[in-house]
Tab-separated table of C-alpha atoms and ligand atoms in Angstrom:
chain	number	residue	atom	x	y	z
A	25	MET	CA	-63.267	-23.718	88.038
A	26	THR	CA	-65.430	-26.828	88.320
A	27	ASP	CA	-65.599	-29.732	85.901
A	28	GLU	CA	-68.964	-31.156	85.067
A	29	SER	CA	-70.265	-33.543	82.425
A	30	ARG	CA	-73.301	-32.368	80.486
A	31	THR	CA	-75.263	-34.341	77.973
A	32	ARG	CA	-77.508	-33.103	75.173
A	33	ALA	CA	-79.037	-34.387	71.928
A	34	THR	CA	-76.249	-35.578	69.630
A	35	PRO	CA	-75.956	-33.483	66.453
A	36	ASP	CA	-74.476	-34.938	63.285
A	37	VAL	CA	-71.828	-32.230	63.074
A	38	LEU	CA	-70.057	-29.983	65.580
A	39	ILE	CA	-68.815	-26.772	63.928
A	40	VAL	CA	-66.052	-25.024	65.857
A	41	GLY	CA	-65.953	-21.279	65.107
A	42	ALA	CA	-68.763	-18.908	64.091
A	43	GLY	CA	-66.829	-16.726	61.643
A	44	PRO	CA	-68.035	-16.460	58.045
A	45	VAL	CA	-66.951	-20.028	57.243
A	46	GLY	CA	-68.591	-21.711	60.261
A	47	LEU	CA	-71.791	-19.708	59.748
A	48	THR	CA	-71.934	-20.581	56.047
A	49	LEU	CA	-71.395	-24.256	56.810
A	50	ALA	CA	-74.054	-24.295	59.555
A	51	ASN	CA	-76.586	-22.689	57.216
A	52	ASP	CA	-75.796	-25.082	54.403
A	53	LEU	CA	-75.987	-28.198	56.604
A	54	LEU	CA	-79.354	-27.109	58.029
A	55	ARG	CA	-80.616	-26.396	54.503
A	56	ARG	CA	-79.765	-30.025	53.672
A	57	GLY	CA	-81.493	-31.328	56.809
A	58	ILE	CA	-78.239	-32.260	58.594
A	59	SER	CA	-78.266	-31.369	62.293
A	60	CYS	CA	-75.359	-29.341	63.617
A	61	ARG	CA	-74.133	-27.418	66.621
A	62	LEU	CA	-72.124	-24.195	66.228
A	63	ILE	CA	-69.817	-23.124	69.078
A	64	ASP	CA	-67.495	-20.140	69.457
A	65	SER	CA	-65.061	-19.271	72.230
A	66	ALA	CA	-65.674	-15.501	71.900
A	67	ASP	CA	-68.415	-13.844	73.955
A	68	HIS	CA	-70.005	-12.076	70.989
A	69	ALA	CA	-69.604	-11.472	67.263
A	70	SER	CA	-66.687	-9.280	66.180
A	71	GLN	CA	-67.695	-5.812	64.949
A	72	LYS	CA	-64.525	-5.372	62.857
A	73	THR	CA	-64.952	-4.619	59.156
A	74	LYS	CA	-62.159	-7.111	58.143
A	75	ALA	CA	-62.835	-8.784	54.741
A	76	LEU	CA	-64.753	-6.402	52.482
A	77	GLY	CA	-65.038	-7.772	48.948
A	78	ILE	CA	-67.601	-10.446	48.051
A	79	HIS	CA	-67.008	-11.842	44.573
A	80	ALA	CA	-69.561	-13.079	42.051
A	81	LYS	CA	-69.028	-16.778	42.829
A	82	THR	CA	-69.626	-16.212	46.552
A	83	LEU	CA	-72.830	-14.315	45.749
A	84	GLU	CA	-73.956	-17.304	43.666
A	85	LEU	CA	-73.409	-19.492	46.761
A	86	LEU	CA	-75.249	-16.991	48.997
A	87	ALA	CA	-78.123	-17.136	46.473
A	88	LYS	CA	-78.511	-20.859	47.205
A	89	MET	CA	-79.241	-19.848	50.813
A	90	GLY	CA	-81.554	-17.069	49.632
A	91	VAL	CA	-79.500	-14.304	51.284
A	92	ASP	CA	-77.896	-12.749	48.185
A	93	HIS	CA	-80.574	-10.022	47.934
A	94	THR	CA	-80.072	-8.974	51.558
A	95	ALA	CA	-76.305	-8.833	51.032
A	96	ILE	CA	-76.759	-6.704	47.902
A	97	GLU	CA	-79.197	-4.347	49.674
A	98	ARG	CA	-76.731	-3.793	52.529
A	99	GLY	CA	-73.571	-3.591	50.413
A	100	LEU	CA	-72.074	-1.381	47.722
A	101	LYS	CA	-71.579	-2.615	44.148
A	102	SER	CA	-68.115	-1.771	42.873
A	103	PRO	CA	-68.268	-1.900	39.061
A	104	ALA	CA	-64.620	-1.392	38.097
A	105	PHE	CA	-60.946	-1.556	39.034
A	106	ARG	CA	-58.401	1.121	38.087
A	107	LEU	CA	-54.617	0.777	38.165
A	108	SER	CA	-52.054	3.534	37.856
A	109	SER	CA	-48.264	3.445	37.955
A	110	ASP	CA	-46.065	6.441	38.792
A	111	GLY	CA	-49.133	8.681	38.540
A	112	LYS	CA	-50.150	7.451	35.042
A	113	PRO	CA	-53.364	5.460	34.505
A	114	ILE	CA	-52.462	2.096	32.944
A	115	ALA	CA	-55.649	0.018	33.176
A	116	ARG	CA	-59.340	0.204	33.956
A	117	ILE	CA	-61.221	-3.091	34.135
A	118	ASP	CA	-64.992	-2.795	33.940
A	119	PHE	CA	-66.444	-5.861	35.679
A	120	ARG	CA	-69.685	-5.445	33.681
A	121	GLN	CA	-67.731	-6.311	30.521
A	122	HIS	CA	-65.615	-9.068	32.062
A	123	LEU	CA	-68.232	-10.810	34.226
A	124	LEU	CA	-71.017	-10.974	31.630
A	125	GLU	CA	-71.644	-14.641	32.444
A	126	SER	CA	-72.526	-13.831	36.041
A	127	PRO	CA	-75.759	-12.334	37.385
A	128	TYR	CA	-73.453	-10.339	39.703
A	129	PRO	CA	-71.080	-8.350	37.421
A	130	TYR	CA	-69.406	-6.426	40.238
A	131	VAL	CA	-67.521	-6.862	43.512
A	132	LEU	CA	-69.935	-6.380	46.398
A	133	MET	CA	-68.310	-4.358	49.173
A	134	LEU	CA	-69.782	-5.464	52.498
A	135	PRO	CA	-67.935	-5.338	55.845
A	136	GLN	CA	-67.347	-8.782	57.328
A	137	HIS	CA	-69.414	-8.095	60.447
A	138	GLU	CA	-72.407	-7.323	58.188
A	139	THR	CA	-71.869	-10.557	56.259
A	140	GLU	CA	-71.697	-12.466	59.535
A	141	GLN	CA	-74.867	-10.714	60.751
A	142	LEU	CA	-76.904	-11.706	57.712
A	143	LEU	CA	-75.635	-15.295	57.969
A	144	THR	CA	-76.558	-15.296	61.686
A	145	ASP	CA	-80.051	-13.940	60.919
A	146	HIS	CA	-80.513	-16.692	58.348
A	147	LEU	CA	-79.258	-19.312	60.815
A	148	GLN	CA	-81.890	-18.169	63.315
A	149	ARG	CA	-84.598	-18.416	60.656
A	150	GLN	CA	-83.520	-22.051	60.245
A	151	HIS	CA	-83.803	-22.495	64.054
A	152	GLY	CA	-80.029	-22.646	64.474
A	153	ALA	CA	-78.008	-20.683	67.052
A	154	ILE	CA	-74.448	-19.769	67.961
A	155	GLU	CA	-73.305	-21.005	71.373
A	156	TRP	CA	-70.944	-18.227	72.494
A	157	GLN	CA	-68.271	-18.652	75.188
A	158	SER	CA	-67.943	-22.330	74.334
A	159	GLU	CA	-64.348	-23.279	73.593
A	160	LEU	CA	-63.210	-26.554	72.086
A	161	ILE	CA	-60.309	-27.807	74.238
A	162	GLY	CA	-60.063	-31.498	73.393
A	163	ILE	CA	-60.927	-33.937	70.657
A	164	THR	CA	-60.612	-37.703	70.101
A	165	GLN	CA	-62.221	-39.933	67.515
A	166	ASP	CA	-63.008	-43.564	66.772
A	167	GLU	CA	-64.683	-45.238	63.808
A	168	GLN	CA	-68.195	-44.340	64.987
A	169	GLY	CA	-67.803	-40.714	66.016
A	170	VAL	CA	-65.900	-37.906	67.690
A	171	GLU	CA	-65.633	-37.039	71.380
A	172	ALA	CA	-65.300	-33.270	71.777
A	173	VAL	CA	-64.430	-31.490	75.015
A	174	VAL	CA	-65.956	-28.016	75.315
A	175	ARG	CA	-65.251	-25.489	78.090
A	176	HIS	CA	-68.003	-22.995	78.939
A	177	ALA	CA	-67.812	-19.467	80.375
A	178	ASP	CA	-68.707	-20.638	83.891
A	179	GLY	CA	-65.765	-23.058	83.838
A	180	THR	CA	-67.817	-26.202	83.336
A	181	VAL	CA	-66.394	-28.745	80.916
A	182	GLU	CA	-68.693	-30.729	78.674
A	183	GLN	CA	-67.979	-34.019	76.856
A	184	SER	CA	-69.965	-34.152	73.639
A	185	ARG	CA	-70.292	-37.074	71.215
A	186	VAL	CA	-70.892	-36.085	67.580
A	187	GLY	CA	-70.673	-37.688	64.156
A	188	PHE	CA	-68.193	-35.220	62.669
A	189	VAL	CA	-66.274	-32.084	63.693
A	190	VAL	CA	-65.361	-29.225	61.366
A	191	GLY	CA	-62.717	-26.791	62.594
A	192	CYS	CA	-63.680	-23.355	61.251
A	193	ASP	CA	-61.740	-21.793	64.101
A	194	GLY	CA	-59.463	-19.464	62.205
A	195	ALA	CA	-55.744	-19.132	61.539
A	196	HIS	CA	-54.752	-20.220	65.072
A	197	SER	CA	-57.127	-23.211	64.888
A	198	ALA	CA	-57.362	-25.308	68.054
A	199	VAL	CA	-58.714	-28.202	65.970
A	200	ARG	CA	-55.613	-28.123	63.764
A	201	HIS	CA	-53.326	-27.972	66.819
A	202	LEU	CA	-55.190	-30.801	68.557
A	203	LEU	CA	-54.779	-32.930	65.426
A	204	GLY	CA	-51.045	-32.113	65.434
A	205	LEU	CA	-51.170	-30.920	61.823
A	206	HIS	CA	-48.410	-28.689	60.461
A	207	PHE	CA	-49.381	-25.333	58.969
A	208	ALA	CA	-46.582	-25.212	56.437
A	209	GLY	CA	-45.800	-22.070	54.483
A	210	THR	CA	-44.205	-18.683	54.826
A	211	THR	CA	-44.751	-15.220	56.226
A	212	PHE	CA	-43.845	-12.680	53.549
A	213	GLU	CA	-41.251	-10.119	54.599
A	214	GLN	CA	-43.181	-7.256	53.036
A	215	SER	CA	-45.047	-5.183	55.616
A	216	PHE	CA	-48.581	-3.857	55.067
A	217	ALA	CA	-50.620	-1.124	56.725
A	218	VAL	CA	-54.397	-0.977	56.630
A	219	GLY	CA	-57.131	1.373	57.816
A	220	ASN	CA	-60.472	2.944	56.985
A	221	VAL	CA	-60.523	6.654	56.050
A	222	ARG	CA	-62.748	9.301	54.517
A	223	LEU	CA	-61.332	10.395	51.137
A	224	ALA	CA	-61.781	13.613	49.194
A	225	TRP	CA	-60.747	13.007	45.576
A	226	GLU	CA	-61.843	13.349	41.962
A	227	LEU	CA	-62.243	9.632	41.172
A	228	PRO	CA	-65.620	7.849	41.157
A	229	TYR	CA	-66.465	6.867	44.709
A	230	ASP	CA	-67.483	3.277	43.970
A	231	GLU	CA	-64.439	2.025	41.992
A	232	ILE	CA	-61.527	0.024	43.415
A	233	VAL	CA	-58.280	1.902	42.788
A	234	ALA	CA	-54.664	0.742	43.071
A	235	CYS	CA	-51.572	2.914	42.596
A	236	VAL	CA	-47.958	1.742	42.507
A	237	HIS	CA	-44.709	3.661	42.712
A	238	ARG	CA	-41.230	2.061	42.933
A	239	GLY	CA	-42.086	-0.913	45.133
A	240	ASN	CA	-44.729	0.973	47.136
A	241	PHE	CA	-48.403	0.240	46.635
A	242	ILE	CA	-51.670	1.702	47.866
A	243	ALA	CA	-55.171	0.388	47.154
A	244	TYR	CA	-58.510	2.036	47.917
A	245	PHE	CA	-61.694	0.012	48.404
A	246	PRO	CA	-65.035	1.847	48.652
A	247	MET	CA	-67.165	1.052	51.690
A	248	VAL	CA	-70.901	1.285	52.073
A	249	ASP	CA	-70.657	3.953	54.804
A	250	GLY	CA	-69.012	6.499	52.477
A	251	ARG	CA	-65.464	5.714	53.605
A	252	HIS	CA	-62.598	3.809	51.954
A	253	ARG	CA	-60.484	0.891	53.137
A	254	VAL	CA	-56.857	1.794	52.390
A	255	VAL	CA	-54.236	-0.955	52.086
A	256	ILE	CA	-50.565	-0.001	51.800
A	257	ALA	CA	-47.634	-2.273	50.898
A	258	TYR	CA	-44.130	-0.940	51.426
A	259	GLU	CA	-40.889	-1.498	49.612
A	260	LEU	CA	-38.880	-4.185	51.439
A	261	GLU	CA	-36.851	-2.852	54.394
A	262	LYS	CA	-38.408	0.622	54.043
A	263	ALA	CA	-41.589	0.046	56.018
A	264	PRO	CA	-42.330	2.300	58.980
A	265	THR	CA	-42.878	0.629	62.343
A	266	GLY	CA	-45.050	1.574	65.318
A	267	GLU	CA	-48.611	2.804	65.090
A	268	VAL	CA	-50.077	3.606	61.677
A	269	THR	CA	-50.975	7.317	61.465
A	270	LEU	CA	-53.059	9.502	59.174
A	271	GLU	CA	-49.867	11.432	58.281
A	272	GLU	CA	-48.243	8.190	57.126
A	273	ILE	CA	-51.236	7.387	54.893
A	274	GLN	CA	-51.192	10.916	53.439
A	275	GLN	CA	-47.450	10.579	52.686
A	276	VAL	CA	-48.028	7.328	50.772
A	277	ILE	CA	-50.891	8.979	48.859
A	278	ALA	CA	-48.505	11.823	47.904
A	279	LEU	CA	-45.944	9.238	46.736
A	280	CYS	CA	-48.217	6.802	44.857
A	281	GLY	CA	-51.271	8.929	44.030
A	282	PRO	CA	-53.793	10.136	43.306
A	283	VAL	CA	-51.924	13.249	44.471
A	284	GLU	CA	-55.062	15.341	44.935
A	285	ALA	CA	-56.621	12.800	47.354
A	286	ARG	CA	-56.998	13.916	50.971
A	287	ALA	CA	-57.619	11.369	53.731
A	288	SER	CA	-59.302	12.142	57.048
A	289	ASP	CA	-61.158	10.531	59.948
A	290	PRO	CA	-59.063	7.318	60.224
A	291	THR	CA	-60.271	4.190	62.062
A	292	ASP	CA	-59.095	0.576	62.464
A	293	LEU	CA	-55.454	1.402	61.636
A	294	THR	CA	-53.074	-1.537	61.935
A	295	ARG	CA	-50.023	-3.232	60.386
A	296	PHE	CA	-49.871	-6.817	59.209
A	297	HIS	CA	-47.750	-9.332	57.330
A	298	VAL	CA	-49.202	-11.657	54.717
A	299	ASN	CA	-48.940	-15.381	55.410
A	300	GLN	CA	-49.253	-18.148	52.862
A	301	ARG	CA	-49.847	-21.373	54.773
A	302	ARG	CA	-51.758	-24.591	54.314
A	303	ALA	CA	-52.559	-27.434	56.701
A	304	GLU	CA	-50.921	-30.678	55.597
A	305	HIS	CA	-54.361	-32.386	55.521
A	306	TYR	CA	-57.862	-30.891	55.425
A	307	ARG	CA	-59.369	-34.090	56.834
A	308	CYS	CA	-58.346	-36.639	59.454
A	309	GLY	CA	-61.026	-39.338	59.646
A	310	ARG	CA	-64.180	-37.652	60.952
A	311	ILE	CA	-62.525	-34.284	61.632
A	312	PHE	CA	-62.242	-31.589	58.951
A	313	LEU	CA	-60.635	-28.156	58.645
A	314	ALA	CA	-62.158	-25.273	56.662
A	315	GLY	CA	-61.474	-21.587	56.034
A	316	ASP	CA	-58.465	-19.909	57.653
A	317	ALA	CA	-57.981	-22.993	59.839
A	318	ALA	CA	-57.077	-24.902	56.662
A	319	HIS	CA	-55.333	-22.261	54.539
A	320	ILE	CA	-54.398	-18.594	54.700
B	407	FAD	C1	-58.036	-6.405	60.003
B	407	FAD	C2	-58.363	-7.536	59.055
B	407	FAD	C3	-58.668	-7.241	57.744
B	407	FAD	C4	-58.948	-8.269	56.865
B	407	FAD	N1	-59.230	-7.958	55.575
B	407	FAD	C5	-59.496	-8.945	54.697
B	407	FAD	C6	-59.813	-8.667	53.346
B	407	FAD	O1	-59.871	-7.514	52.944
B	407	FAD	N2	-60.062	-9.709	52.501
B	407	FAD	C7	-60.036	-11.010	52.935
B	407	FAD	O2	-60.287	-11.932	52.147
B	407	FAD	N3	-59.761	-11.302	54.213
B	407	FAD	C8	-59.482	-10.318	55.089
B	407	FAD	N4	-59.191	-10.623	56.375
B	407	FAD	C9	-59.162	-12.044	56.751
B	407	FAD	C10	-60.573	-12.549	57.032
B	407	FAD	O3	-61.123	-11.794	58.093
B	407	FAD	C11	-60.473	-14.037	57.378
B	407	FAD	O4	-59.950	-14.703	56.243
B	407	FAD	C12	-61.820	-14.633	57.754
B	407	FAD	O5	-62.337	-14.068	58.942
B	407	FAD	C13	-61.663	-16.140	57.964
B	407	FAD	O6	-62.909	-16.670	58.311
B	407	FAD	P1	-63.011	-18.012	59.158
B	407	FAD	O7	-64.480	-18.211	59.389
B	407	FAD	O8	-62.209	-19.078	58.510
B	407	FAD	O9	-62.276	-17.711	60.541
B	407	FAD	P2	-62.460	-16.499	61.622
B	407	FAD	O10	-63.230	-15.361	61.034
B	407	FAD	O11	-61.096	-16.255	62.127
B	407	FAD	O12	-63.375	-17.178	62.720
B	407	FAD	C14	-62.873	-18.147	63.609
B	407	FAD	C15	-63.784	-18.200	64.823
B	407	FAD	O13	-63.386	-19.326	65.612
B	407	FAD	C16	-63.465	-18.972	66.965
B	407	FAD	N5	-62.572	-19.883	67.713
B	407	FAD	C17	-61.220	-19.900	67.713
B	407	FAD	N6	-60.765	-20.892	68.489
B	407	FAD	C18	-61.859	-21.527	68.987
B	407	FAD	C19	-62.044	-22.645	69.864
B	407	FAD	N7	-61.009	-23.330	70.394
B	407	FAD	N8	-63.310	-23.021	70.181
B	407	FAD	C20	-64.389	-22.344	69.670
B	407	FAD	N9	-64.257	-21.283	68.841
B	407	FAD	C21	-63.009	-20.885	68.497
B	407	FAD	C22	-63.057	-17.509	67.019
B	407	FAD	O14	-63.573	-16.854	68.174
B	407	FAD	C23	-63.676	-16.972	65.725
B	407	FAD	O15	-64.960	-16.411	65.931
B	407	FAD	C24	-58.927	-9.623	57.292
B	407	FAD	C25	-58.642	-9.915	58.626
B	407	FAD	C26	-58.366	-8.891	59.504
B	407	FAD	C27	-58.049	-9.236	60.941
């Protein structure tokens, strides 16, 4: 590995992390005529479906960038949420009745990689770009600006002087660590399982459905490709361990409902715990945190 100093035109803002938050920020800064540079340590965009639901307020913000129509074309409008307990329906909330004030009276289901793609396309239309394989490894600041140290794929290390830095670099944020900020909060004991499946059932395909039964919970979110995201929460101390399987999902469906539903063709199965954490400050002088870097 060789170290080398590179110089380039100084942007007003260095954005660290090209997830949905970094991409949104880059687009919004460029829209306002503020120059920025967007770096990411990964070698390409993630193709994981991750966050699915885009709410009305977010669509209003995407409209300011002019990308709301593209998002709507590529996504699926979910018009309602149903809840049942012990097999009995107890609520159905029709978003068209409860979100009358919004031009978007639904939850738009769009996989995160699609959201990131449309934000990237818009960034390119504004002559912006993501610099992949560029990892922030150091940061210092004075009253006039910030000195950022960026390592590239070929091992070269670049010193870059910018006006401001925004850490949009996710839950394990390097910016937050480099600032020495605590990420106070808790990891909930309850264990969750998640995956995408094809469902055969009687319920309307496009509605969000949640079913509870004695401390167990399963929710179904429709996806634009005809499948459903399934999220399962287990009763404390009764969660399975090891790999999530289709059989496990089918057992929870039998327990919580709807009993006639049959799941098949599983992908992206994993377990996770929910964290609730917040950085002690979102700003230190000229350096900011945003998105998962700031709060999860
Ligand atoms: C399986 C899964 C399912 C999920 N489902 C949902 C859901 O249903 N609903 C929901 O709201 N959320 C969900 N999430 C969470 C959601 O994906 C995150 O909240 C979201 O991605 C946060 O966006 P972000 O831009 O803040 O950070 P990220 O998307 O984490 O992006 C951070 C970026 O920073 C880059 N980076 C990290 N360190 C550096 C560095 N030192 N230098 C340069 N770049 C760096 C990373 O490569 C990454 O591209 C899910 C997450 C997963 C993993």
